[in-house]
Amino acid sequence: MERGTLYDQPAINDSLSSGYAVAVTDYEGYSPTTVPTYITGQSMGPAVIDSVRAAQNLPSTRLAKGAKVIFQGYSQGGGGAMWAGEKQPSYAPELNLVGVVAGGIPADLTEVAKGLDGYIGFGFLAFAAVGLDAAYPDLKLDSFLNDTGRQQLADAKKNACVAELLLNYSFKKISDYTTSNPLDTPQWQARLAQNKLGANPPRVPVFQYHASTDEIVNTPQAETLHRTYCAAGVREQWKTYISDHATGILAGNADAHQWIVNRFTGTPAPANC
């Protein structure tokens, strides 16, 4: 927020302007002395939920514990929101969850990785590997890295944010940083599978949106999640916008906010399954 690079800021502003309380989480490991568990769904979902619990339990917020809750996010935040939606029935059944709004979701990390290796968004793939390794030390990322990989990823752990990941790592390849590809191993494939959305569909209405020409988080894997949820009976509205990943949140923000307003006022949720 302080750097002005929080892409969710317009959505936050809209909710605040409508009189809603907003809780924002940094996820697990985002501190000067720890390594972020970036893009690890099994970590992000509980972090989102715990931020709501914390907000409801702080006396100064004066929030009712039975107040209606909506999880919202875009890109990594979209993944966090949807993971929170999938985990809420078992992890936080006490929350009065009425909906999930998620855009630009990296639902299937294996499929997302295929579209980043050697392309403009490679930095996000590299940092996702760092995040998964932080969440699961058994993955032993360092054992796959060459000298360049060790140096570059050590720097990324300390200094990388969205701008740095785009500027410093564009069009790089996994082979530039490794002696062998960790994503091809059974250990990494198993952890990636554990962090694939769709196994426990949310029990509340969902608004899922995506850029039609998303060059960072490819659209087909998100559409697959949409079909999975529809097949499971989720009341979901799916919408694409003619935009790229960076502008997708702006393209969908007005519709997302109106969807939130309608859920809080009790209007029946639309669906286009």
Short mmCIF file of C-alpha atoms in Angstrom, two decimals:
data_model
loop_
_atom_site.label_atom_id
_atom_site.label_comp_id
_atom_site.label_asym_id
_atom_site.label_seq_id
_atom_site.Cartn_x
_atom_site.Cartn_y
_atom_site.Cartn_z
CA MET A 1 0.00 0.00 0.00
CA GLU A 2 2.76 2.42 0.94
CA ARG A 3 4.47 1.94 -2.43
CA GLY A 4 1.25 2.53 -4.34
CA THR A 5 1.48 -0.79 -6.18
CA LEU A 6 -1.44 -2.57 -4.53
CA TYR A 7 -3.55 -3.51 -7.55
CA ASP A 8 -6.54 -4.23 -5.32
CA GLN A 9 -6.67 -0.64 -4.07
CA PRO A 10 -9.59 0.48 -6.30
CA ALA A 11 -11.66 -2.47 -5.08
CA ILE A 12 -10.77 -1.68 -1.48
CA ASN A 13 -11.73 1.96 -2.01
CA ASP A 14 -15.11 0.98 -3.47
CA SER A 15 -15.91 -1.22 -0.50
CA LEU A 16 -14.85 1.42 2.01
CA SER A 17 -16.91 4.04 0.17
CA SER A 18 -19.94 1.76 0.47
CA GLY A 19 -19.46 1.57 4.23
CA TYR A 20 -18.07 -1.97 4.38
CA ALA A 21 -15.26 -3.05 6.69
CA VAL A 22 -12.22 -4.36 4.79
CA ALA A 23 -9.57 -6.69 6.23
CA VAL A 24 -6.37 -7.14 4.18
CA THR A 25 -3.85 -9.92 4.79
CA ASP A 26 -0.19 -10.10 3.76
CA TYR A 27 -0.26 -13.92 3.82
CA GLU A 28 2.20 -16.17 5.62
CA GLY A 29 5.90 -15.30 5.62
CA TYR A 30 5.74 -11.67 4.50
CA SER A 31 8.18 -10.13 6.96
CA PRO A 32 11.83 -9.01 6.86
CA THR A 33 13.02 -12.23 8.51
CA THR A 34 10.89 -14.87 6.76
CA VAL A 35 10.30 -16.16 3.21
CA PRO A 36 6.81 -15.69 1.72
CA THR A 37 4.77 -18.77 0.90
CA TYR A 38 3.81 -17.00 -2.32
CA ILE A 39 0.92 -18.52 -4.30
CA THR A 40 0.63 -21.56 -1.99
CA GLY A 41 -3.12 -22.03 -1.74
CA GLN A 42 -3.05 -24.22 1.34
CA SER A 43 -1.39 -21.30 3.14
CA MET A 44 -3.26 -18.40 1.54
CA GLY A 45 -6.77 -19.65 2.26
CA PRO A 46 -6.38 -19.86 6.05
CA ALA A 47 -4.54 -16.51 6.04
CA VAL A 48 -7.51 -14.80 4.41
CA ILE A 49 -9.93 -16.41 6.83
CA ASP A 50 -7.79 -15.56 9.84
CA SER A 51 -7.71 -11.90 8.81
CA VAL A 52 -11.51 -11.86 8.98
CA ARG A 53 -11.49 -13.60 12.34
CA ALA A 54 -8.97 -11.08 13.66
CA ALA A 55 -11.03 -8.13 12.43
CA GLN A 56 -14.17 -9.50 14.05
CA ASN A 57 -12.38 -10.08 17.36
CA LEU A 58 -10.72 -6.68 17.66
CA PRO A 59 -12.90 -4.64 20.04
CA SER A 60 -12.07 -1.40 18.25
CA THR A 61 -13.66 -2.57 14.97
CA ARG A 62 -17.05 -3.13 16.62
CA LEU A 63 -17.84 -5.80 14.03
CA ALA A 64 -20.48 -8.38 14.83
CA LYS A 65 -19.19 -11.94 14.67
CA GLY A 66 -22.31 -12.90 12.74
CA ALA A 67 -21.85 -10.16 10.14
CA LYS A 68 -21.98 -11.13 6.47
CA VAL A 69 -18.58 -11.86 4.93
CA ILE A 70 -17.34 -11.88 1.34
CA PHE A 71 -13.85 -12.96 0.27
CA GLN A 72 -12.46 -10.87 -2.59
CA GLY A 73 -9.17 -10.72 -4.46
CA TYR A 74 -7.38 -10.62 -7.79
CA SER A 75 -4.42 -12.62 -9.15
CA GLN A 76 -2.64 -14.00 -6.07
CA GLY A 77 -5.45 -12.39 -4.09
CA GLY A 78 -8.01 -14.10 -6.29
CA GLY A 79 -6.40 -17.40 -5.49
CA GLY A 80 -6.37 -16.52 -1.80
CA ALA A 81 -10.05 -15.57 -1.87
CA MET A 82 -11.07 -18.75 -3.66
CA TRP A 83 -8.95 -20.94 -1.40
CA ALA A 84 -10.61 -19.26 1.56
CA GLY A 85 -13.97 -20.06 -0.02
CA GLU A 86 -13.04 -23.71 -0.44
CA LYS A 87 -11.68 -24.03 3.10
CA GLN A 88 -14.32 -22.02 4.97
CA PRO A 89 -16.85 -24.85 5.57
CA SER A 90 -14.29 -26.94 7.46
CA TYR A 91 -11.83 -24.31 8.69
CA ALA A 92 -14.22 -21.54 9.72
CA PRO A 93 -17.83 -22.73 9.74
CA GLU A 94 -18.68 -19.95 12.20
CA LEU A 95 -18.25 -17.27 9.52
CA ASN A 96 -21.41 -15.99 7.86
CA LEU A 97 -19.94 -16.25 4.37
CA VAL A 98 -22.28 -15.06 1.62
CA GLY A 99 -20.01 -15.02 -1.43
CA VAL A 100 -16.59 -15.12 -3.07
CA VAL A 101 -15.32 -12.66 -5.70
CA ALA A 102 -12.12 -13.76 -7.41
CA GLY A 103 -10.42 -12.54 -10.58
CA GLY A 104 -7.31 -13.63 -12.46
CA ILE A 105 -7.10 -16.85 -10.45
CA PRO A 106 -4.06 -19.14 -10.69
CA ALA A 107 -6.25 -22.18 -10.09
CA ASP A 108 -3.88 -24.78 -11.55
CA LEU A 109 -0.23 -23.90 -10.91
CA THR A 110 1.07 -26.57 -13.29
CA GLU A 111 -0.89 -25.08 -16.18
CA VAL A 112 0.03 -21.52 -15.21
CA ALA A 113 3.73 -22.47 -15.16
CA LYS A 114 3.57 -23.70 -18.75
CA GLY A 115 2.57 -20.21 -19.89
CA LEU A 116 5.33 -18.43 -17.95
CA ASP A 117 8.51 -20.35 -18.74
CA GLY A 118 10.39 -18.20 -21.25
CA TYR A 119 7.77 -15.46 -21.28
CA ILE A 120 7.26 -12.01 -19.79
CA GLY A 121 5.86 -13.30 -16.50
CA PHE A 122 8.67 -15.73 -15.69
CA GLY A 123 9.47 -13.85 -12.47
CA PHE A 124 6.14 -14.94 -11.02
CA LEU A 125 6.96 -18.56 -11.82
CA ALA A 126 10.35 -18.25 -10.15
CA PHE A 127 8.86 -16.63 -7.06
CA ALA A 128 6.10 -19.25 -6.94
CA ALA A 129 8.83 -21.89 -6.72
CA VAL A 130 10.37 -19.95 -3.83
CA GLY A 131 6.96 -19.74 -2.15
CA LEU A 132 6.20 -23.43 -2.49
CA ASP A 133 9.66 -24.30 -1.19
CA ALA A 134 9.08 -22.05 1.84
CA ALA A 135 5.78 -23.81 2.54
CA TYR A 136 7.19 -27.29 1.92
CA PRO A 137 10.90 -27.59 2.87
CA ASP A 138 10.87 -31.19 1.64
CA LEU A 139 10.86 -29.82 -1.93
CA LYS A 140 14.53 -28.77 -1.53
CA LEU A 141 14.50 -26.15 -4.28
CA ASP A 142 18.14 -25.26 -3.66
CA SER A 143 19.25 -28.72 -4.76
CA PHE A 144 17.94 -27.99 -8.27
CA LEU A 145 19.52 -24.53 -8.66
CA ASN A 146 22.71 -23.60 -10.47
CA ASP A 147 24.91 -20.75 -9.23
CA THR A 148 22.89 -18.14 -11.11
CA GLY A 149 19.67 -19.51 -9.67
CA ARG A 150 20.97 -19.42 -6.11
CA GLN A 151 22.13 -15.82 -6.45
CA GLN A 152 19.07 -14.53 -8.27
CA LEU A 153 16.48 -16.23 -6.09
CA ALA A 154 18.29 -15.22 -2.90
CA ASP A 155 17.97 -11.64 -4.09
CA ALA A 156 14.31 -12.15 -5.02
CA LYS A 157 13.52 -13.38 -1.51
CA LYS A 158 14.74 -10.07 -0.09
CA ASN A 159 13.74 -7.51 -2.70
CA ALA A 160 11.16 -8.79 -5.18
CA CYS A 161 7.67 -7.38 -5.56
CA VAL A 162 5.45 -7.15 -8.65
CA ALA A 163 7.55 -4.54 -10.45
CA GLU A 164 10.85 -6.29 -9.77
CA LEU A 165 9.52 -9.68 -10.86
CA LEU A 166 8.42 -8.21 -14.18
CA LEU A 167 11.46 -6.03 -14.83
CA ASN A 168 14.25 -8.37 -13.72
CA TYR A 169 13.06 -11.78 -14.90
CA SER A 170 11.10 -11.26 -18.13
CA PHE A 171 11.59 -13.96 -20.78
CA LYS A 172 13.91 -16.03 -18.59
CA LYS A 173 13.60 -19.82 -18.51
CA ILE A 174 13.67 -22.47 -15.81
CA SER A 175 16.80 -23.86 -17.48
CA ASP A 176 18.59 -20.54 -16.92
CA TYR A 177 18.47 -21.09 -13.16
CA THR A 178 18.51 -24.85 -12.64
CA THR A 179 20.51 -27.99 -13.30
CA SER A 180 17.25 -29.91 -13.75
CA ASN A 181 13.59 -28.91 -13.71
CA PRO A 182 12.06 -29.43 -10.25
CA LEU A 183 8.53 -29.23 -11.65
CA ASP A 184 9.07 -32.55 -13.42
CA THR A 185 9.70 -34.48 -10.19
CA PRO A 186 7.05 -36.50 -8.31
CA GLN A 187 7.61 -34.46 -5.13
CA TRP A 188 6.87 -31.15 -6.83
CA GLN A 189 3.98 -32.57 -8.82
CA ALA A 190 2.39 -33.85 -5.62
CA ARG A 191 2.64 -30.46 -3.90
CA LEU A 192 1.31 -28.68 -6.98
CA ALA A 193 -1.65 -31.04 -7.00
CA GLN A 194 -2.33 -30.26 -3.33
CA ASN A 195 -2.51 -26.58 -4.27
CA LYS A 196 -4.89 -26.96 -7.21
CA LEU A 197 -8.33 -25.44 -6.71
CA GLY A 198 -11.52 -27.38 -7.32
CA ALA A 199 -11.48 -30.30 -4.91
CA ASN A 200 -13.76 -28.62 -2.35
CA PRO A 201 -16.05 -26.19 -4.18
CA PRO A 202 -17.38 -23.24 -2.15
CA ARG A 203 -20.87 -23.57 -0.72
CA VAL A 204 -21.74 -19.94 -1.45
CA PRO A 205 -22.28 -17.97 -4.68
CA VAL A 206 -19.16 -17.07 -6.66
CA PHE A 207 -18.30 -14.30 -9.11
CA GLN A 208 -15.23 -15.39 -11.07
CA TYR A 209 -13.73 -13.17 -13.75
CA HIS A 210 -10.65 -13.16 -15.95
CA ALA A 211 -8.90 -11.22 -18.70
CA SER A 212 -9.63 -12.82 -22.06
CA THR A 213 -6.01 -12.34 -23.18
CA ASP A 214 -4.25 -12.89 -19.86
CA GLU A 215 -0.52 -13.22 -20.54
CA ILE A 216 0.43 -13.99 -16.92
CA VAL A 217 -2.28 -16.30 -15.54
CA ASN A 218 -3.65 -18.07 -18.58
CA THR A 219 -7.41 -17.97 -19.05
CA PRO A 220 -8.12 -21.64 -19.98
CA GLN A 221 -7.08 -23.02 -16.58
CA ALA A 222 -9.39 -20.52 -14.86
CA GLU A 223 -12.24 -21.48 -17.17
CA THR A 224 -11.63 -25.11 -16.26
CA LEU A 225 -12.18 -24.18 -12.62
CA HIS A 226 -15.42 -22.44 -13.60
CA ARG A 227 -16.65 -25.62 -15.29
CA THR A 228 -15.59 -27.70 -12.27
CA TYR A 229 -17.58 -25.50 -9.92
CA CYS A 230 -20.62 -25.53 -12.19
CA ALA A 231 -20.53 -29.32 -12.37
CA ALA A 232 -20.44 -29.40 -8.57
CA GLY A 233 -23.54 -27.21 -8.31
CA VAL A 234 -21.89 -23.93 -7.29
CA ARG A 235 -23.99 -20.90 -8.16
CA GLU A 236 -21.29 -19.15 -10.16
CA GLN A 237 -21.21 -16.20 -12.51
CA TRP A 238 -18.24 -16.32 -14.91
CA LYS A 239 -17.20 -13.32 -16.99
CA THR A 240 -14.23 -12.42 -19.18
CA TYR A 241 -13.07 -8.95 -20.18
CA ILE A 242 -11.03 -7.84 -23.18
CA SER A 243 -7.88 -6.94 -21.28
CA ASP A 244 -4.51 -8.23 -20.14
CA HIS A 245 -3.68 -9.44 -16.65
CA ALA A 246 -2.63 -6.08 -15.23
CA THR A 247 -5.77 -4.27 -16.39
CA GLY A 248 -8.15 -7.16 -15.79
CA ILE A 249 -8.86 -6.05 -12.24
CA LEU A 250 -9.84 -2.60 -13.46
CA ALA A 251 -12.02 -4.04 -16.21
CA GLY A 252 -13.92 -6.23 -13.78
CA ASN A 253 -13.98 -4.01 -10.72
CA ALA A 254 -17.33 -2.31 -11.28
CA ASP A 255 -19.14 -5.60 -11.88
CA ALA A 256 -17.37 -7.19 -8.93
CA HIS A 257 -18.39 -4.38 -6.61
CA GLN A 258 -22.02 -4.45 -7.73
CA TRP A 259 -22.05 -8.21 -7.20
CA ILE A 260 -20.81 -7.64 -3.63
CA VAL A 261 -23.46 -5.00 -2.96
CA ASN A 262 -26.16 -7.37 -4.18
CA ARG A 263 -24.97 -10.19 -1.93
CA PHE A 264 -24.94 -7.96 1.12
CA THR A 265 -28.44 -6.70 0.36
CA GLY A 266 -29.77 -10.22 -0.18
CA THR A 267 -30.44 -10.08 -3.92
CA PRO A 268 -30.43 -13.61 -5.40
CA ALA A 269 -27.08 -14.41 -7.02
CA PRO A 270 -26.94 -14.81 -10.81
CA ALA A 271 -25.33 -17.82 -12.48
CA ASN A 272 -24.34 -18.69 -16.03
CA CYS A 273 -23.28 -22.31 -15.75
#
